Short mmCIF file of C-alpha atoms in Angstrom, two decimals:
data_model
loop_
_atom_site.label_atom_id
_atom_site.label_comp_id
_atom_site.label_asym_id
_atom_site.label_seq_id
_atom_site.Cartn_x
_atom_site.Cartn_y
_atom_site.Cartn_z
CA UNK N 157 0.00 0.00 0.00
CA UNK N 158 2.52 2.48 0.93
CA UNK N 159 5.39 1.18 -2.14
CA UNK N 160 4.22 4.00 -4.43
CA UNK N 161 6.57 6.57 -5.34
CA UNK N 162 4.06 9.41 -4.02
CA UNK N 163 4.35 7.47 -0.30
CA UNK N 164 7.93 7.40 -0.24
CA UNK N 165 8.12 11.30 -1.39
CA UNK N 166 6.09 11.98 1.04
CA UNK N 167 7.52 10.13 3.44
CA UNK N 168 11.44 11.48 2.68
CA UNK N 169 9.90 15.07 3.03
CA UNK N 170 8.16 14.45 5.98
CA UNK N 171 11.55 13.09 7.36
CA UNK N 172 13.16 16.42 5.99
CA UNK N 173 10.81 18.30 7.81
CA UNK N 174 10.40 16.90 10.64
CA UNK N 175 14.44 17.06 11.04
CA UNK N 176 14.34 20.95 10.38
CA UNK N 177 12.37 21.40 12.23
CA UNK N 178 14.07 20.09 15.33
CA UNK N 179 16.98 21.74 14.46
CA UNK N 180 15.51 24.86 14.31
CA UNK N 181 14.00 24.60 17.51
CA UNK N 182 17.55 24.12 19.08
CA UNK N 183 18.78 26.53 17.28
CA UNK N 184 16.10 28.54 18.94
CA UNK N 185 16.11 27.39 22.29
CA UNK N 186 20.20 27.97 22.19
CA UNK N 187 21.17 31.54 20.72
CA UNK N 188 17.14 33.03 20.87
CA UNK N 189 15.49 31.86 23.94
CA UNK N 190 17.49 33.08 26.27
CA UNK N 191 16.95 30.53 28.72
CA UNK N 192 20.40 30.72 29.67
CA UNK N 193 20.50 34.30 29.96
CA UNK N 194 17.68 34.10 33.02
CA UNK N 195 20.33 32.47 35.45
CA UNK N 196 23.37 34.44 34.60
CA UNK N 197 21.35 37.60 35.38
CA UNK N 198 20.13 36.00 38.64
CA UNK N 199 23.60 34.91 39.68
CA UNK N 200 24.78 38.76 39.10
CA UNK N 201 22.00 40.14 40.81
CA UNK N 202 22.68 37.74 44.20
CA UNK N 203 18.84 37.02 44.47
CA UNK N 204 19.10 33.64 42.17
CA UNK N 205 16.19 31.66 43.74
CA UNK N 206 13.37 34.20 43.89
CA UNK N 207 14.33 36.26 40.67
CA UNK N 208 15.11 33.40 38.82
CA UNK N 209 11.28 32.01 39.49
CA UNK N 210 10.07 35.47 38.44
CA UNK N 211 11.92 35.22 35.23
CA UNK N 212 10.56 31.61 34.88
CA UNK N 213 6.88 32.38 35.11
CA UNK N 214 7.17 35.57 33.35
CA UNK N 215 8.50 33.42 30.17
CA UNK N 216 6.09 30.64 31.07
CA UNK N 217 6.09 29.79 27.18
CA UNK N 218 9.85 30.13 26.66
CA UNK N 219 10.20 27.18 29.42
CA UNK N 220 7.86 25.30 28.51
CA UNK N 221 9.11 25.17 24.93
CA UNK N 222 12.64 24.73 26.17
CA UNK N 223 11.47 21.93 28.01
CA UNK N 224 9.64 20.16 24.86
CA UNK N 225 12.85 20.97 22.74
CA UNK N 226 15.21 19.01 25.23
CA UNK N 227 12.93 16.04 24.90
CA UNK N 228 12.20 15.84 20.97
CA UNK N 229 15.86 16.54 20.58
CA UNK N 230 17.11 13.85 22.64
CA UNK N 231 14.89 11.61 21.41
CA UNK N 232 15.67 11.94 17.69
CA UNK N 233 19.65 12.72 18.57
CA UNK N 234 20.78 9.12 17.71
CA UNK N 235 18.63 8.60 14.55
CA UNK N 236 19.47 12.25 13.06
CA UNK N 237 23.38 11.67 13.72
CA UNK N 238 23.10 8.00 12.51
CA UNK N 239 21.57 9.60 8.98
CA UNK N 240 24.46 11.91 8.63
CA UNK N 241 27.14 9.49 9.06
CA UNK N 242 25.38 7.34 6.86
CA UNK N 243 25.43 10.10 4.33
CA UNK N 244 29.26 10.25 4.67
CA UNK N 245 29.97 6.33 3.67
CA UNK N 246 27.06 6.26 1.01
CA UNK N 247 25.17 4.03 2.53
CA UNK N 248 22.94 2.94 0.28
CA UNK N 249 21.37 0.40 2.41
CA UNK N 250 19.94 3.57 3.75
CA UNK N 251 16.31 4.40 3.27
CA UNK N 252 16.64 8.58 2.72
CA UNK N 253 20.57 7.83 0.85
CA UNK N 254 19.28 5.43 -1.49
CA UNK N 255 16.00 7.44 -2.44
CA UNK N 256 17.88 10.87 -2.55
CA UNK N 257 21.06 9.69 -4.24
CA UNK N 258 19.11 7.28 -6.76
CA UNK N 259 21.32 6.15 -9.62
CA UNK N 260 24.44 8.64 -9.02
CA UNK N 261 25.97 6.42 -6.41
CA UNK N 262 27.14 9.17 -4.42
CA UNK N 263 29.48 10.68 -6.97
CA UNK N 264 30.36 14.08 -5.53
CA UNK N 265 30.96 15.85 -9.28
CA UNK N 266 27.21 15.48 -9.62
CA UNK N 267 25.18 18.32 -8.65
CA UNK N 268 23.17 18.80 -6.85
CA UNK N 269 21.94 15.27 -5.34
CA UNK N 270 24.98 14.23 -3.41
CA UNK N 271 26.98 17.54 -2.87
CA UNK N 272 23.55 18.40 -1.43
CA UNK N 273 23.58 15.46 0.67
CA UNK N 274 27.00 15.92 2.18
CA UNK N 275 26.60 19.39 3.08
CA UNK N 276 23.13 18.63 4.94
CA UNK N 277 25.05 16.01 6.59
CA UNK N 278 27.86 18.31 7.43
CA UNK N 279 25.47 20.65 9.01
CA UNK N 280 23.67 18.01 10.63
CA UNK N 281 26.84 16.96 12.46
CA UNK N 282 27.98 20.16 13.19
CA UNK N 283 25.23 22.02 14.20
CA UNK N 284 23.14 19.38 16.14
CA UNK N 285 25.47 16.72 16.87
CA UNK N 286 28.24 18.04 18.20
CA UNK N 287 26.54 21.39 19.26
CA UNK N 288 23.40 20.00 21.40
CA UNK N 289 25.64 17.91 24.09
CA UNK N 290 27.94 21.00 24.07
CA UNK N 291 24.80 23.07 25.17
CA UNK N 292 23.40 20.66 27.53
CA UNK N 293 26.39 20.30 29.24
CA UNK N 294 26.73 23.74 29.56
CA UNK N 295 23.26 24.54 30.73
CA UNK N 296 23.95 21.39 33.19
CA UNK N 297 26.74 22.52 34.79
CA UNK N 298 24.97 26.76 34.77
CA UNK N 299 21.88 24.78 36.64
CA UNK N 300 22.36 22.25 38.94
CA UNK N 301 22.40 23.40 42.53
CA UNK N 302 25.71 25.05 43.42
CA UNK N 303 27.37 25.53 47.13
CA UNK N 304 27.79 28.56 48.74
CA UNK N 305 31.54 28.35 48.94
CA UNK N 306 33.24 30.03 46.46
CA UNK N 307 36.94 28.64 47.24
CA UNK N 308 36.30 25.00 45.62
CA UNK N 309 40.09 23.82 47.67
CA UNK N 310 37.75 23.45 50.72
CA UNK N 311 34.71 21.27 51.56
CA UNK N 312 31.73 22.85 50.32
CA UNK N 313 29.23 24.02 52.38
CA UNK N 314 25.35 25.20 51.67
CA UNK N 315 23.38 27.17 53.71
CA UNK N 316 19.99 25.56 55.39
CA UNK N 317 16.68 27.52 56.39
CA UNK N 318 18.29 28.13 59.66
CA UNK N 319 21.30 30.53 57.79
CA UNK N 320 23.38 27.06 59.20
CA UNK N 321 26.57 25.74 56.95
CA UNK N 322 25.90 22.09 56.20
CA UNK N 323 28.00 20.15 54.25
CA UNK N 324 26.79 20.05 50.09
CA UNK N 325 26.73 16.60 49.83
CA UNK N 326 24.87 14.16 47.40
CA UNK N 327 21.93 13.92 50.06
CA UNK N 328 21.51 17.95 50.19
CA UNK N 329 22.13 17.97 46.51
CA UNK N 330 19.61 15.80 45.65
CA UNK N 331 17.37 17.23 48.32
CA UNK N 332 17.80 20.67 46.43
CA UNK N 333 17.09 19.03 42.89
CA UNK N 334 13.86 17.80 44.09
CA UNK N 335 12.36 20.71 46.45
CA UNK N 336 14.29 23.46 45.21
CA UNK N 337 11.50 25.79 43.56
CA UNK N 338 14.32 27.08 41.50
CA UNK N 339 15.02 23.29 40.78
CA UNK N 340 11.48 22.83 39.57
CA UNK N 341 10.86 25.95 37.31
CA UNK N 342 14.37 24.60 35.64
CA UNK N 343 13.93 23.06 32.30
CA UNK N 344 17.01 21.57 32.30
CA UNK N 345 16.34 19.44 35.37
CA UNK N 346 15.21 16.38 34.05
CA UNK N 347 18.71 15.74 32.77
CA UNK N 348 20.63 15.33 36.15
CA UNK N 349 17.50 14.52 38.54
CA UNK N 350 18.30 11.56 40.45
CA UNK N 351 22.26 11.10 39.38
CA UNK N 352 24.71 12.02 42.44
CA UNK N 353 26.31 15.49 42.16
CA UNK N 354 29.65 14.14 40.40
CA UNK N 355 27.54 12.30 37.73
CA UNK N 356 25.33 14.86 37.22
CA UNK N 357 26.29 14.53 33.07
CA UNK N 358 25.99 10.97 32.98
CA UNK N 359 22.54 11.07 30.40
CA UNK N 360 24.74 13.40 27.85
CA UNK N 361 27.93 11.12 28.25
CA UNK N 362 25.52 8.25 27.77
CA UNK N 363 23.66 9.68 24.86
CA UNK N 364 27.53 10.43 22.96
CA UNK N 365 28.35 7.21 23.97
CA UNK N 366 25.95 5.22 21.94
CA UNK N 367 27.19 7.27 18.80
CA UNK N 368 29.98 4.65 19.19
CA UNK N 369 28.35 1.46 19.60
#
């Protein structure tokens, strides 16, 4: 039913689509949203909790579309990468490679099916797969709960309700992940929520991991 020529058009442009799409979105959520931008103003302004909430529900929509982003993104991350590579070695045993490159069997002098090909590919890698674990980790490491020491040679400490110095363990760390309102509002939470505090990458280093496998 679906071995027409129409259904697997449709289908490759869907794919197409579908793939810009995502892209675009973390291009968005990256250089436009400024999602990042909310906690390096809190952090400046030395009221990081509260202000940091008020930025979060006055750009209810940003987070919320951050949040979505991270998740499509992720999910396709392996697939979308896979395709590019697969670009790279001609592989024709691939579904969009073999319809796209047809009977030119990849020979970059012929314009524009394959050059095409390899500089979507290119981009692909460049922009998405290389650049969304470089932004993760980055928004990771900007996120997670932080100690109140700033001399990192020393235990660290965090401060309880009391204005007491306890020591920022895993326990308190994880405490803070989960009941932290800042924590909460976070969009990038979901990505070190339940890991220890020295593991808090482990999904991204995971996720570039199975590239390899």
């Amino acid at each position: 039913l679906f071995d027409g020529v129409d259904y697997i058009q449709a289908g490759v442009i869907t794919a197409c689509v579908l793939a810009c799409l995502v892209i675009g979105l973390f291009l968005w959520t990256a250089v436009y949203s400024g999602i990042g931008a909310m906690k390096e103003n809190q952090v400046r302004r030395g009221h990081e909790t509260v202000a940091f909430l008020d930025r979060a529900e006055q750009s209810a929509w940003t987070v919320t579309i951050v949040n979505a982003t991270i998740l499509i993104a992720l999910s396709v991350y392996l697939p979308l990468t896979q395709i590019a590579f697969q670009i790279f070695f001609c592989d024709k045993s691939a579904f969009v490679v073999k319809y796209l490159v047809a009977d030119n069997e990849c020979d970059t002098t012929v314009w524009p099916e394959f050059g095409v090909l390899l500089a979507i590919g290119a981009a692909i890698v460049i922009v998405f797969s290389l650049g969304l674990p470089f932004f993760l980790l980055t928004q990771i490491n900007k996120f997670k709960p932080q100690s109140n020491q700033l001399d990192k040679t020393v235990d660290e400490i965090v401060y309880d309700a009391d204005g007491m110095s306890v020591p920022f363990d895993d326990e308190v760390y994880n405490e803070k992940v989960e009941t932290d309102p800042a924590q909460i509002a976070n969009p990038f939470r979901s990505l070190y929520q339940g890991y220890e505090k020295r593991w808090c990458n482990w999904k991204i280093y995971t996720t570039i991991y199975k590239l390899f496998l």
